[in-house]
Amino acid sequence: MPIPNPTALDFLLTRRSRPAKTLTAPVPDDDALRLILTAAARTPDHGKLEPWRFIVLRKPALERLAGLVPARGAALGLDDEKTAKAVRQFADADLAVAVISAPKPSDKIPQIEQVYSAGAVCLALLNAALAAGWGANWLSGWPSHDRDFVARGLGLDAHESVAGFLHLGTETAAPPERPRPDIDAITTWIDA
Ligand SMILES: Cc1cc2nc3c(=O)[nH]c(=O)nc-3n(C[C@H](O)[C@H](O)[C@H](O)COP(=O)(O)O)c2cc1C
Protein backbone atom coordinates (compact mmCIF):
# COMPACT_ATOMS: atom_id res chain seq x y z
CA MET A 1 0.00 0.00 0.00
CA PRO A 2 1.26 3.52 -0.73
CA ILE A 3 2.27 5.60 2.28
CA PRO A 4 0.71 9.04 1.77
CA ASN A 5 2.34 12.30 2.77
CA PRO A 6 -0.74 14.50 3.25
CA THR A 7 1.28 17.60 4.13
CA ALA A 8 3.29 17.41 0.92
CA LEU A 9 0.20 16.63 -1.13
CA ASP A 10 -1.72 19.51 0.41
CA PHE A 11 1.19 21.84 -0.41
CA LEU A 12 1.20 20.70 -4.05
CA LEU A 13 -2.58 21.10 -4.32
CA THR A 14 -2.59 24.65 -2.95
CA ARG A 15 0.79 26.11 -3.93
CA ARG A 16 0.87 29.31 -5.96
CA SER A 17 3.43 31.87 -6.96
CA ARG A 18 3.67 35.30 -5.35
CA PRO A 19 3.96 38.02 -8.03
CA ALA A 20 7.50 39.43 -8.07
CA LYS A 21 6.26 43.00 -7.79
CA THR A 22 4.65 42.18 -4.43
CA LEU A 23 7.89 40.76 -2.97
CA THR A 24 10.11 42.72 -0.64
CA ALA A 25 13.01 42.27 1.82
CA PRO A 26 13.93 40.32 3.85
CA VAL A 27 15.15 37.68 1.45
CA PRO A 28 16.60 34.25 2.27
CA ASP A 29 20.12 34.44 3.70
CA ASP A 30 22.91 32.35 2.17
CA ASP A 31 22.16 29.26 4.30
CA ALA A 32 18.43 29.41 3.59
CA LEU A 33 19.10 29.89 -0.12
CA ARG A 34 21.60 27.02 -0.20
CA LEU A 35 18.88 24.73 1.19
CA ILE A 36 16.46 25.89 -1.52
CA LEU A 37 19.11 25.34 -4.22
CA THR A 38 19.85 21.89 -2.82
CA ALA A 39 16.18 20.96 -3.11
CA ALA A 40 16.04 22.44 -6.63
CA ALA A 41 19.06 20.43 -7.77
CA ARG A 42 17.32 17.26 -6.60
CA THR A 43 15.56 17.09 -9.94
CA PRO A 44 15.18 14.29 -12.49
CA ASP A 45 18.09 14.48 -14.91
CA HIS A 46 18.37 11.73 -17.55
CA GLY A 47 21.95 10.46 -17.65
CA LYS A 48 23.01 12.45 -14.58
CA LEU A 49 24.44 15.16 -16.83
CA GLU A 50 23.54 18.09 -14.55
CA PRO A 51 22.66 20.19 -17.60
CA TRP A 52 21.92 23.29 -15.54
CA ARG A 53 23.51 25.65 -13.08
CA PHE A 54 22.53 28.57 -10.83
CA ILE A 55 23.54 32.23 -10.81
CA VAL A 56 22.53 33.97 -7.57
CA LEU A 57 21.75 37.62 -8.22
CA ARG A 58 21.98 39.81 -5.15
CA LYS A 59 20.84 43.44 -5.09
CA PRO A 60 23.97 45.04 -6.67
CA ALA A 61 23.96 42.45 -9.47
CA LEU A 62 20.26 43.08 -10.11
CA GLU A 63 20.95 46.82 -10.25
CA ARG A 64 23.78 46.20 -12.72
CA LEU A 65 21.46 44.12 -14.92
CA ALA A 66 18.80 46.85 -14.73
CA GLY A 67 21.45 49.31 -15.92
CA LEU A 68 22.21 47.21 -19.01
CA VAL A 69 18.59 47.08 -20.16
CA PRO A 70 17.99 50.57 -21.65
CA ALA A 71 20.88 50.48 -24.15
CA ARG A 72 19.97 46.96 -25.24
CA GLY A 73 16.27 47.83 -25.53
CA ALA A 74 17.20 50.81 -27.72
CA ALA A 75 19.51 48.68 -29.89
CA LEU A 76 16.63 46.24 -30.42
CA GLY A 77 14.21 49.08 -31.20
CA LEU A 78 11.89 48.21 -28.32
CA ASP A 79 9.25 50.66 -27.17
CA ASP A 80 9.73 52.54 -23.90
CA GLU A 81 7.18 50.49 -21.96
CA LYS A 82 8.81 47.17 -22.83
CA THR A 83 12.19 48.52 -21.82
CA ALA A 84 10.90 50.13 -18.62
CA LYS A 85 9.16 46.90 -17.59
CA ALA A 86 12.40 44.95 -18.00
CA VAL A 87 14.31 47.58 -16.02
CA ARG A 88 11.76 47.34 -13.18
CA GLN A 89 11.96 43.53 -13.12
CA PHE A 90 15.61 43.76 -12.10
CA ALA A 91 15.71 47.12 -10.29
CA ASP A 92 12.77 46.34 -7.99
CA ALA A 93 14.05 42.89 -7.01
CA ASP A 94 16.06 42.12 -3.88
CA LEU A 95 17.12 38.58 -4.77
CA ALA A 96 16.76 36.36 -7.82
CA VAL A 97 18.30 33.12 -9.01
CA ALA A 98 18.91 32.65 -12.73
CA VAL A 99 18.49 28.98 -13.58
CA ILE A 100 20.77 28.35 -16.52
CA SER A 101 20.05 25.60 -19.01
CA ALA A 102 23.48 24.26 -19.96
CA PRO A 103 23.02 21.17 -22.15
CA LYS A 104 25.97 18.77 -22.25
CA PRO A 105 27.15 17.01 -25.40
CA SER A 106 25.62 13.52 -25.38
CA ASP A 107 24.93 10.81 -27.97
CA LYS A 108 22.37 9.30 -25.63
CA ILE A 109 20.39 12.09 -24.01
CA PRO A 110 18.56 14.41 -26.44
CA GLN A 111 19.14 18.11 -25.87
CA ILE A 112 15.43 18.69 -25.40
CA GLU A 113 15.35 16.33 -22.42
CA GLN A 114 18.15 18.35 -20.87
CA VAL A 115 16.17 21.56 -21.41
CA TYR A 116 13.06 19.95 -19.87
CA SER A 117 15.20 19.09 -16.85
CA ALA A 118 16.22 22.76 -16.50
CA GLY A 119 12.53 23.72 -16.52
CA ALA A 120 11.91 21.13 -13.83
CA VAL A 121 14.70 22.69 -11.76
CA CYS A 122 12.89 26.04 -12.01
CA LEU A 123 9.68 24.56 -10.64
CA ALA A 124 11.56 22.68 -7.92
CA LEU A 125 13.30 25.90 -6.87
CA LEU A 126 9.99 27.78 -6.88
CA ASN A 127 8.29 25.10 -4.80
CA ALA A 128 11.19 24.76 -2.37
CA ALA A 129 11.15 28.53 -1.77
CA LEU A 130 7.38 28.52 -1.27
CA ALA A 131 7.58 25.51 1.03
CA ALA A 132 10.24 27.33 3.07
CA GLY A 133 7.76 30.18 3.55
CA TRP A 134 9.17 32.67 1.05
CA GLY A 135 7.32 34.37 -1.75
CA ALA A 136 8.64 33.34 -5.14
CA ASN A 137 7.95 33.91 -8.81
CA TRP A 138 9.30 32.37 -12.04
CA LEU A 139 9.85 35.11 -14.62
CA SER A 140 11.49 35.40 -18.00
CA GLY A 141 11.11 38.61 -20.08
CA TRP A 142 12.86 39.57 -23.30
CA PRO A 143 16.32 40.07 -21.71
CA SER A 144 16.34 36.40 -20.68
CA HIS A 145 16.11 35.40 -24.36
CA ASP A 146 18.47 38.03 -25.73
CA ARG A 147 21.87 36.54 -26.57
CA ASP A 148 23.74 39.81 -26.16
CA PHE A 149 22.12 40.57 -22.80
CA VAL A 150 22.73 37.15 -21.24
CA ALA A 151 26.31 37.00 -22.55
CA ARG A 152 27.16 40.46 -21.29
CA GLY A 153 25.03 40.52 -18.15
CA LEU A 154 25.42 36.95 -16.93
CA GLY A 155 28.47 35.69 -18.81
CA LEU A 156 26.56 32.86 -20.47
CA ASP A 157 28.29 30.67 -22.98
CA ALA A 158 26.82 30.36 -26.50
CA HIS A 159 25.22 26.97 -25.73
CA GLU A 160 23.62 28.21 -22.49
CA SER A 161 20.29 29.96 -21.94
CA VAL A 162 18.20 31.33 -19.10
CA ALA A 163 15.48 28.83 -18.15
CA GLY A 164 14.07 31.31 -15.67
CA PHE A 165 14.70 34.11 -13.26
CA LEU A 166 13.35 32.94 -9.90
CA HIS A 167 12.56 35.97 -7.77
CA LEU A 168 12.55 35.36 -4.02
CA GLY A 169 11.48 37.50 -1.10
CA THR A 170 8.86 38.22 1.49
CA GLU A 171 5.28 38.44 0.31
CA THR A 172 3.37 41.62 1.08
CA ALA A 173 -0.04 40.75 -0.33
CA ALA A 174 -1.95 37.51 -0.74
CA PRO A 175 -2.13 36.76 -4.46
CA PRO A 176 -5.52 36.21 -6.07
CA GLU A 177 -6.22 32.61 -7.06
CA ARG A 178 -6.20 32.07 -10.79
CA PRO A 179 -8.30 29.64 -12.83
CA ARG A 180 -6.76 26.20 -12.88
CA PRO A 181 -6.92 23.73 -15.75
CA ASP A 182 -9.96 21.51 -16.23
CA ILE A 183 -8.32 18.13 -15.78
CA ASP A 184 -10.98 16.35 -17.82
CA ALA A 185 -10.35 18.71 -20.74
CA ILE A 186 -6.61 18.04 -20.85
CA THR A 187 -6.55 14.35 -19.95
CA THR A 188 -7.07 11.33 -22.17
CA TRP A 189 -7.45 8.03 -20.37
CA ILE A 190 -6.43 5.10 -22.56
CA ASP A 191 -7.39 1.62 -21.43
CA ALA A 192 -6.62 -0.36 -24.53
C1 LIG B 1 8.94 29.86 -18.34
C2 LIG B 1 8.02 30.83 -17.67
C3 LIG B 1 8.26 32.19 -17.81
C4 LIG B 1 7.40 33.13 -17.23
N1 LIG B 1 7.67 34.46 -17.39
C5 LIG B 1 6.84 35.37 -16.86
C6 LIG B 1 7.09 36.75 -17.01
O1 LIG B 1 8.11 37.16 -17.59
N2 LIG B 1 6.20 37.63 -16.50
C7 LIG B 1 5.07 37.21 -15.83
O2 LIG B 1 4.30 38.05 -15.38
N3 LIG B 1 4.83 35.89 -15.64
C8 LIG B 1 5.68 34.97 -16.14
N4 LIG B 1 5.44 33.63 -15.95
C9 LIG B 1 4.24 33.22 -15.20
C10 LIG B 1 4.47 33.40 -13.71
O3 LIG B 1 5.48 32.52 -13.25
C11 LIG B 1 3.16 33.17 -12.96
O4 LIG B 1 3.34 33.77 -11.74
C12 LIG B 1 2.82 31.73 -12.81
O5 LIG B 1 2.30 31.22 -14.00
C13 LIG B 1 1.79 31.51 -11.68
O6 LIG B 1 1.63 30.12 -11.51
P1 LIG B 1 1.22 29.48 -10.12
O7 LIG B 1 0.15 30.33 -9.54
O8 LIG B 1 0.75 28.11 -10.49
O9 LIG B 1 2.41 29.41 -9.24
C14 LIG B 1 6.29 32.69 -16.49
C15 LIG B 1 6.07 31.31 -16.31
C16 LIG B 1 6.93 30.40 -16.89
C17 LIG B 1 6.67 28.91 -16.68
mmCIF file with all atom_site columns, N, CA, C and O in Angstrom, residues 33-72:
data_model
loop_
_atom_site.group_PDB
_atom_site.id
_atom_site.type_symbol
_atom_site.label_atom_id
_atom_site.label_alt_id
_atom_site.label_comp_id
_atom_site.label_asym_id
_atom_site.label_entity_id
_atom_site.label_seq_id
_atom_site.pdbx_PDB_ins_code
_atom_site.Cartn_x
_atom_site.Cartn_y
_atom_site.Cartn_z
_atom_site.occupancy
_atom_site.B_iso_or_equiv
_atom_site.pdbx_formal_charge
_atom_site.auth_seq_id
_atom_site.auth_comp_id
_atom_site.auth_asym_id
_atom_site.auth_atom_id
_atom_site.pdbx_PDB_model_num
ATOM 1   N N  . LEU A 1 33 ? 19.117 30.018 1.342   1.00 0.00 ? 33 LEU A N  1
ATOM 2   C CA . LEU A 1 33 ? 19.102 29.890 -0.119  1.00 0.00 ? 33 LEU A CA 1
ATOM 3   C C  . LEU A 1 33 ? 19.798 28.598 -0.554  1.00 0.00 ? 33 LEU A C  1
ATOM 4   O O  . LEU A 1 33 ? 19.346 27.911 -1.475  1.00 0.00 ? 33 LEU A O  1
ATOM 5   N N  . ARG A 1 34 ? 20.880 28.253 0.141   1.00 0.00 ? 34 ARG A N  1
ATOM 6   C CA . ARG A 1 34 ? 21.596 27.015 -0.200  1.00 0.00 ? 34 ARG A CA 1
ATOM 7   C C  . ARG A 1 34 ? 20.682 25.803 -0.052  1.00 0.00 ? 34 ARG A C  1
ATOM 8   O O  . ARG A 1 34 ? 20.707 24.882 -0.870  1.00 0.00 ? 34 ARG A O  1
ATOM 9   N N  . LEU A 1 35 ? 19.836 25.827 0.980   1.00 0.00 ? 35 LEU A N  1
ATOM 10  C CA . LEU A 1 35 ? 18.882 24.726 1.190   1.00 0.00 ? 35 LEU A CA 1
ATOM 11  C C  . LEU A 1 35 ? 17.888 24.659 0.017   1.00 0.00 ? 35 LEU A C  1
ATOM 12  O O  . LEU A 1 35 ? 17.574 23.582 -0.498  1.00 0.00 ? 35 LEU A O  1
ATOM 13  N N  . ILE A 1 36 ? 17.413 25.819 -0.400  1.00 0.00 ? 36 ILE A N  1
ATOM 14  C CA . ILE A 1 36 ? 16.462 25.887 -1.519  1.00 0.00 ? 36 ILE A CA 1
ATOM 15  C C  . ILE A 1 36 ? 17.130 25.386 -2.810  1.00 0.00 ? 36 ILE A C  1
ATOM 16  O O  . ILE A 1 36 ? 16.536 24.615 -3.580  1.00 0.00 ? 36 ILE A O  1
ATOM 17  N N  . LEU A 1 37 ? 18.386 25.787 -3.022  1.00 0.00 ? 37 LEU A N  1
ATOM 18  C CA . LEU A 1 37 ? 19.108 25.342 -4.224  1.00 0.00 ? 37 LEU A CA 1
ATOM 19  C C  . LEU A 1 37 ? 19.364 23.841 -4.177  1.00 0.00 ? 37 LEU A C  1
ATOM 20  O O  . LEU A 1 37 ? 19.307 23.157 -5.209  1.00 0.00 ? 37 LEU A O  1
ATOM 21  N N  . THR A 1 38 ? 19.618 23.326 -2.970  1.00 0.00 ? 38 THR A N  1
ATOM 22  C CA . THR A 1 38 ? 19.854 21.886 -2.820  1.00 0.00 ? 38 THR A CA 1
ATOM 23  C C  . THR A 1 38 ? 18.596 21.104 -3.191  1.00 0.00 ? 38 THR A C  1
ATOM 24  O O  . THR A 1 38 ? 18.668 20.081 -3.885  1.00 0.00 ? 38 THR A O  1
ATOM 25  N N  . ALA A 1 39 ? 17.447 21.613 -2.746  1.00 0.00 ? 39 ALA A N  1
ATOM 26  C CA . ALA A 1 39 ? 16.182 20.961 -3.114  1.00 0.00 ? 39 ALA A CA 1
ATOM 27  C C  . ALA A 1 39 ? 15.952 21.081 -4.619  1.00 0.00 ? 39 ALA A C  1
ATOM 28  O O  . ALA A 1 39 ? 15.500 20.120 -5.267  1.00 0.00 ? 39 ALA A O  1
ATOM 29  N N  . ALA A 1 40 ? 16.272 22.236 -5.188  1.00 0.00 ? 40 ALA A N  1
ATOM 30  C CA . ALA A 1 40 ? 16.043 22.445 -6.626  1.00 0.00 ? 40 ALA A CA 1
ATOM 31  C C  . ALA A 1 40 ? 16.914 21.526 -7.474  1.00 0.00 ? 40 ALA A C  1
ATOM 32  O O  . ALA A 1 40 ? 16.487 21.040 -8.532  1.00 0.00 ? 40 ALA A O  1
ATOM 33  N N  . ALA A 1 41 ? 18.134 21.275 -7.006  1.00 0.00 ? 41 ALA A N  1
ATOM 34  C CA . ALA A 1 41 ? 19.056 20.434 -7.770  1.00 0.00 ? 41 ALA A CA 1
ATOM 35  C C  . ALA A 1 41 ? 18.709 18.951 -7.657  1.00 0.00 ? 41 ALA A C  1
ATOM 36  O O  . ALA A 1 41 ? 19.267 18.120 -8.375  1.00 0.00 ? 41 ALA A O  1
ATOM 37  N N  . ARG A 1 42 ? 17.780 18.651 -6.752  1.00 0.00 ? 42 ARG A N  1
ATOM 38  C CA . ARG A 1 42 ? 17.324 17.265 -6.604  1.00 0.00 ? 42 ARG A CA 1
ATOM 39  C C  . ARG A 1 42 ? 16.175 17.060 -7.597  1.00 0.00 ? 42 ARG A C  1
ATOM 40  O O  . ARG A 1 42 ? 15.006 16.901 -7.238  1.00 0.00 ? 42 ARG A O  1
ATOM 41  N N  . THR A 1 43 ? 16.543 17.079 -8.859  1.00 0.00 ? 43 THR A N  1
ATOM 42  C CA . THR A 1 43 ? 15.559 17.089 -9.936  1.00 0.00 ? 43 THR A CA 1
ATOM 43  C C  . THR A 1 43 ? 15.908 15.991 -10.940 1.00 0.00 ? 43 THR A C  1
ATOM 44  O O  . THR A 1 43 ? 17.100 15.763 -11.205 1.00 0.00 ? 43 THR A O  1
ATOM 45  N N  . PRO A 1 44 ? 14.896 15.315 -11.481 1.00 0.00 ? 44 PRO A N  1
ATOM 46  C CA . PRO A 1 44 ? 15.180 14.289 -12.489 1.00 0.00 ? 44 PRO A CA 1
ATOM 47  C C  . PRO A 1 44 ? 16.068 14.837 -13.617 1.00 0.00 ? 44 PRO A C  1
ATOM 48  O O  . PRO A 1 44 ? 15.841 15.951 -14.104 1.00 0.00 ? 44 PRO A O  1
ATOM 49  N N  . ASP A 1 45 ? 17.046 14.040 -13.987 1.00 0.00 ? 45 ASP A N  1
ATOM 50  C CA . ASP A 1 45 ? 18.093 14.483 -14.914 1.00 0.00 ? 45 ASP A CA 1
ATOM 51  C C  . ASP A 1 45 ? 18.595 13.229 -15.628 1.00 0.00 ? 45 ASP A C  1
ATOM 52  O O  . ASP A 1 45 ? 19.426 12.512 -15.088 1.00 0.00 ? 45 ASP A O  1
ATOM 53  N N  . HIS A 1 46 ? 18.038 12.961 -16.811 1.00 0.00 ? 46 HIS A N  1
ATOM 54  C CA . HIS A 1 46 ? 18.369 11.733 -17.546 1.00 0.00 ? 46 HIS A CA 1
ATOM 55  C C  . HIS A 1 46 ? 19.868 11.680 -17.848 1.00 0.00 ? 46 HIS A C  1
ATOM 56  O O  . HIS A 1 46 ? 20.411 12.589 -18.467 1.00 0.00 ? 46 HIS A O  1
ATOM 57  N N  . GLY A 1 47 ? 20.522 10.625 -17.391 1.00 0.00 ? 47 GLY A N  1
ATOM 58  C CA . GLY A 1 47 ? 21.951 10.456 -17.650 1.00 0.00 ? 47 GLY A CA 1
ATOM 59  C C  . GLY A 1 47 ? 22.842 11.148 -16.629 1.00 0.00 ? 47 GLY A C  1
ATOM 60  O O  . GLY A 1 47 ? 24.062 11.132 -16.762 1.00 0.00 ? 47 GLY A O  1
ATOM 61  N N  . LYS A 1 48 ? 22.238 11.757 -15.627 1.00 0.00 ? 48 LYS A N  1
ATOM 62  C CA . LYS A 1 48 ? 23.013 12.455 -14.581 1.00 0.00 ? 48 LYS A CA 1
ATOM 63  C C  . LYS A 1 48 ? 24.024 13.424 -15.197 1.00 0.00 ? 48 LYS A C  1
ATOM 64  O O  . LYS A 1 48 ? 25.189 13.481 -14.825 1.00 0.00 ? 48 LYS A O  1
ATOM 65  N N  . LEU A 1 49 ? 23.545 14.222 -16.137 1.00 0.00 ? 49 LEU A N  1
ATOM 66  C CA . LEU A 1 49 ? 24.439 15.156 -16.831 1.00 0.00 ? 49 LEU A CA 1
ATOM 67  C C  . LEU A 1 49 ? 24.546 16.498 -16.127 1.00 0.00 ? 49 LEU A C  1
ATOM 68  O O  . LEU A 1 49 ? 25.427 17.300 -16.454 1.00 0.00 ? 49 LEU A O  1
ATOM 69  N N  . GLU A 1 50 ? 23.608 16.762 -15.207 1.00 0.00 ? 50 GLU A N  1
ATOM 70  C CA . GLU A 1 50 ? 23.544 18.087 -14.552 1.00 0.00 ? 50 GLU A CA 1
ATOM 71  C C  . GLU A 1 50 ? 23.606 19.198 -15.609 1.00 0.00 ? 50 GLU A C  1
ATOM 72  O O  . GLU A 1 50 ? 24.517 20.032 -15.578 1.00 0.00 ? 50 GLU A O  1
ATOM 73  N N  . PRO A 1 51 ? 22.601 19.227 -16.493 1.00 0.00 ? 51 PRO A N  1
ATOM 74  C CA . PRO A 1 51 ? 22.659 20.194 -17.596 1.00 0.00 ? 51 PRO A CA 1
ATOM 75  C C  . PRO A 1 51 ? 22.081 21.559 -17.213 1.00 0.00 ? 51 PRO A C  1
ATOM 76  O O  . PRO A 1 51 ? 21.323 22.155 -17.994 1.00 0.00 ? 51 PRO A O  1
ATOM 77  N N  . TRP A 1 52 ? 22.429 22.005 -16.043 1.00 0.00 ? 52 TRP A N  1
ATOM 78  C CA . TRP A 1 52 ? 21.916 23.287 -15.538 1.00 0.00 ? 52 TRP A CA 1
ATOM 79  C C  . TRP A 1 52 ? 22.843 23.781 -14.435 1.00 0.00 ? 52 TRP A C  1
ATOM 80  O O  . TRP A 1 52 ? 23.618 23.008 -13.868 1.00 0.00 ? 52 TRP A O  1
ATOM 81  N N  . ARG A 1 53 ? 22.753 25.060 -14.179 1.00 0.00 ? 53 ARG A N  1
ATOM 82  C CA . ARG A 1 53 ? 23.514 25.653 -13.078 1.00 0.00 ? 53 ARG A CA 1
ATOM 83  C C  . ARG A 1 53 ? 22.765 26.891 -12.595 1.00 0.00 ? 53 ARG A C  1
ATOM 84  O O  . ARG A 1 53 ? 21.795 27.319 -13.229 1.00 0.00 ? 53 ARG A O  1
ATOM 85  N N  . PHE A 1 54 ? 23.213 27.428 -11.450 1.00 0.00 ? 54 PHE A N  1
ATOM 86  C CA . PHE A 1 54 ? 22.535 28.573 -10.833 1.00 0.00 ? 54 PHE A CA 1
ATOM 87  C C  . PHE A 1 54 ? 23.443 29.805 -10.853 1.00 0.00 ? 54 PHE A C  1
ATOM 88  O O  . PHE A 1 54 ? 24.651 29.688 -10.640 1.00 0.00 ? 54 PHE A O  1
ATOM 89  N N  . ILE A 1 55 ? 22.830 30.964 -11.046 1.00 0.00 ? 55 ILE A N  1
ATOM 90  C CA . ILE A 1 55 ? 23.536 32.229 -10.805 1.00 0.00 ? 55 ILE A CA 1
ATOM 91  C C  . ILE A 1 55 ? 22.686 33.005 -9.799  1.00 0.00 ? 55 ILE A C  1
ATOM 92  O O  . ILE A 1 55 ? 21.533 33.351 -10.092 1.00 0.00 ? 55 ILE A O  1
ATOM 93  N N  . VAL A 1 56 ? 23.251 33.218 -8.611  1.00 0.00 ? 56 VAL A N  1
ATOM 94  C CA . VAL A 1 56 ? 22.529 33.966 -7.571  1.00 0.00 ? 56 VAL A CA 1
ATOM 95  C C  . VAL A 1 56 ? 22.764 35.452 -7.804  1.00 0.00 ? 56 VAL A C  1
ATOM 96  O O  . VAL A 1 56 ? 23.917 35.903 -7.886  1.00 0.00 ? 56 VAL A O  1
ATOM 97  N N  . LEU A 1 57 ? 21.670 36.181 -7.928  1.00 0.00 ? 57 LEU A N  1
ATOM 98  C CA . LEU A 1 57 ? 21.748 37.616 -8.220  1.00 0.00 ? 57 LEU A CA 1
ATOM 99  C C  . LEU A 1 57 ? 21.311 38.397 -6.986  1.00 0.00 ? 57 LEU A C  1
ATOM 100 O O  . LEU A 1 57 ? 20.119 38.450 -6.663  1.00 0.00 ? 57 LEU A O  1
ATOM 101 N N  . ARG A 1 58 ? 22.308 38.958 -6.287  1.00 0.00 ? 58 ARG A N  1
ATOM 102 C CA . ARG A 1 58 ? 21.981 39.808 -5.145  1.00 0.00 ? 58 ARG A CA 1
ATOM 103 C C  . ARG A 1 58 ? 21.724 41.221 -5.648  1.00 0.00 ? 58 ARG A C  1
ATOM 104 O O  . ARG A 1 58 ? 21.904 41.522 -6.820  1.00 0.00 ? 58 ARG A O  1
ATOM 105 N N  . LYS A 1 59 ? 21.308 42.089 -4.717  1.00 0.00 ? 59 LYS A N  1
ATOM 106 C CA . LYS A 1 59 ? 20.843 43.436 -5.087  1.00 0.00 ? 59 LYS A CA 1
ATOM 107 C C  . LYS A 1 59 ? 21.785 44.189 -6.052  1.00 0.00 ? 59 LYS A C  1
ATOM 108 O O  . LYS A 1 59 ? 21.326 44.692 -7.087  1.00 0.00 ? 59 LYS A O  1
ATOM 109 N N  . PRO A 1 60 ? 23.099 44.285 -5.752  1.00 0.00 ? 60 PRO A N  1
ATOM 110 C CA . PRO A 1 60 ? 23.968 45.041 -6.673  1.00 0.00 ? 60 PRO A CA 1
ATOM 111 C C  . PRO A 1 60 ? 24.008 44.429 -8.078  1.00 0.00 ? 60 PRO A C  1
ATOM 112 O O  . PRO A 1 60 ? 24.088 45.157 -9.069  1.00 0.00 ? 60 PRO A O  1
ATOM 113 N N  . ALA A 1 61 ? 23.954 43.113 -8.159  1.00 0.00 ? 61 ALA A N  1
ATOM 114 C CA . ALA A 1 61 ? 23.959 42.454 -9.474  1.00 0.00 ? 61 ALA A CA 1
ATOM 115 C C  . ALA A 1 61 ? 22.658 42.753 -10.215 1.00 0.00 ? 61 ALA A C  1
ATOM 116 O O  . ALA A 1 61 ? 22.659 42.988 -11.436 1.00 0.00 ? 61 ALA A O  1
ATOM 117 N N  . LEU A 1 62 ? 21.551 42.771 -9.481  1.00 0.00 ? 62 LEU A N  1
ATOM 118 C CA . LEU A 1 62 ? 20.258 43.077 -10.111 1.00 0.00 ? 62 LEU A CA 1
ATOM 119 C C  . LEU A 1 62 ? 20.248 44.529 -10.605 1.00 0.00 ? 62 LEU A C  1
ATOM 120 O O  . LEU A 1 62 ? 19.722 44.821 -11.692 1.00 0.00 ? 62 LEU A O  1
ATOM 121 N N  . GLU A 1 63 ? 20.863 45.414 -9.826  1.00 0.00 ? 63 GLU A N  1
ATOM 122 C CA . GLU A 1 63 ? 20.948 46.819 -10.252 1.00 0.00 ? 63 GLU A CA 1
ATOM 123 C C  . GLU A 1 63 ? 21.828 46.950 -11.496 1.00 0.00 ? 63 GLU A C  1
ATOM 124 O O  . GLU A 1 63 ? 21.533 47.725 -12.409 1.00 0.00 ? 63 GLU A O  1
ATOM 125 N N  . ARG A 1 64 ? 22.908 46.175 -11.534 1.00 0.00 ? 64 ARG A N  1
ATOM 126 C CA . ARG A 1 64 ? 23.783 46.204 -12.725 1.00 0.00 ? 64 ARG A CA 1
ATOM 127 C C  . ARG A 1 64 ? 23.014 45.724 -13.954 1.00 0.00 ? 64 ARG A C  1
ATOM 128 O O  . ARG A 1 64 ? 23.084 46.332 -15.031 1.00 0.00 ? 64 ARG A O  1
ATOM 129 N N  . LEU A 1 65 ? 22.242 44.636 -13.784 1.00 0.00 ? 65 LEU A N  1
ATOM 130 C CA . LEU A 1 65 ? 21.455 44.122 -14.923 1.00 0.00 ? 65 LEU A CA 1
ATOM 131 C C  . LEU A 1 65 ? 20.432 45.162 -15.375 1.00 0.00 ? 65 LEU A C  1
ATOM 132 O O  . LEU A 1 65 ? 20.239 45.381 -16.573 1.00 0.00 ? 65 LEU A O  1
ATOM 133 N N  . ALA A 1 66 ? 19.775 45.810 -14.396 1.00 0.00 ? 66 ALA A N  1
ATOM 134 C CA . ALA A 1 66 ? 18.800 46.847 -14.735 1.00 0.00 ? 66 ALA A CA 1
ATOM 135 C C  . ALA A 1 66 ? 19.475 47.948 -15.563 1.00 0.00 ? 66 ALA A C  1
ATOM 136 O O  . ALA A 1 66 ? 18.887 48.465 -16.528 1.00 0.00 ? 66 ALA A O  1
ATOM 137 N N  . GLY A 1 67 ? 20.716 48.256 -15.220 1.00 0.00 ? 67 GLY A N  1
ATOM 138 C CA . GLY A 1 67 ? 21.447 49.312 -15.921 1.00 0.00 ? 67 GLY A CA 1
ATOM 139 C C  . GLY A 1 67 ? 21.805 48.949 -17.353 1.00 0.00 ? 67 GLY A C  1
ATOM 140 O O  . GLY A 1 67 ? 22.028 49.834 -18.193 1.00 0.00 ? 67 GLY A O  1
ATOM 141 N N  . LEU A 1 68 ? 21.867 47.643 -17.647 1.00 0.00 ? 68 LEU A N  1
ATOM 142 C CA . LEU A 1 68 ? 22.213 47.212 -19.011 1.00 0.00 ? 68 LEU A CA 1
ATOM 143 C C  . LEU A 1 68 ? 21.001 47.230 -19.946 1.00 0.00 ? 68 LEU A C  1
ATOM 144 O O  . LEU A 1 68 ? 21.155 47.208 -21.166 1.00 0.00 ? 68 LEU A O  1
ATOM 145 N N  . VAL A 1 69 ? 19.806 47.255 -19.354 1.00 0.00 ? 69 VAL A N  1
ATOM 146 C CA . VAL A 1 69 ? 18.590 47.081 -20.163 1.00 0.00 ? 69 VAL A CA 1
ATOM 147 C C  . VAL A 1 69 ? 18.326 48.224 -21.147 1.00 0.00 ? 69 VAL A C  1
ATOM 148 O O  . VAL A 1 69 ? 18.046 47.960 -22.330 1.00 0.00 ? 69 VAL A O  1
ATOM 149 N N  . PRO A 1 70 ? 18.398 49.510 -20.729 1.00 0.00 ? 70 PRO A N  1
ATOM 150 C CA . PRO A 1 70 ? 17.987 50.573 -21.652 1.00 0.00 ? 70 PRO A CA 1
ATOM 151 C C  . PRO A 1 70 ? 18.765 50.579 -22.976 1.00 0.00 ? 70 PRO A C  1
ATOM 152 O O  . PRO A 1 70 ? 18.156 50.697 -24.051 1.00 0.00 ? 70 PRO A O  1
ATOM 153 N N  . ALA A 1 71 ? 20.087 50.439 -22.910 1.00 0.00 ? 71 ALA A N  1
ATOM 154 C CA . ALA A 1 71 ? 20.877 50.480 -24.151 1.00 0.00 ? 71 ALA A CA 1
ATOM 155 C C  . ALA A 1 71 ? 20.511 49.305 -25.054 1.00 0.00 ? 71 ALA A C  1
ATOM 156 O O  . ALA A 1 71 ? 20.393 49.444 -26.278 1.00 0.00 ? 71 ALA A O  1
ATOM 157 N N  . ARG A 1 72 ? 20.301 48.153 -24.438 1.00 0.00 ? 72 ARG A N  1
ATOM 158 C CA . ARG A 1 72 ? 19.974 46.965 -25.243 1.00 0.00 ? 72 ARG A CA 1
ATOM 159 C C  . ARG A 1 72 ? 18.565 47.083 -25.833 1.00 0.00 ? 72 ARG A C  1
ATOM 160 O O  . ARG A 1 72 ? 18.328 46.707 -26.984 1.00 0.00 ? 72 ARG A O  1
#
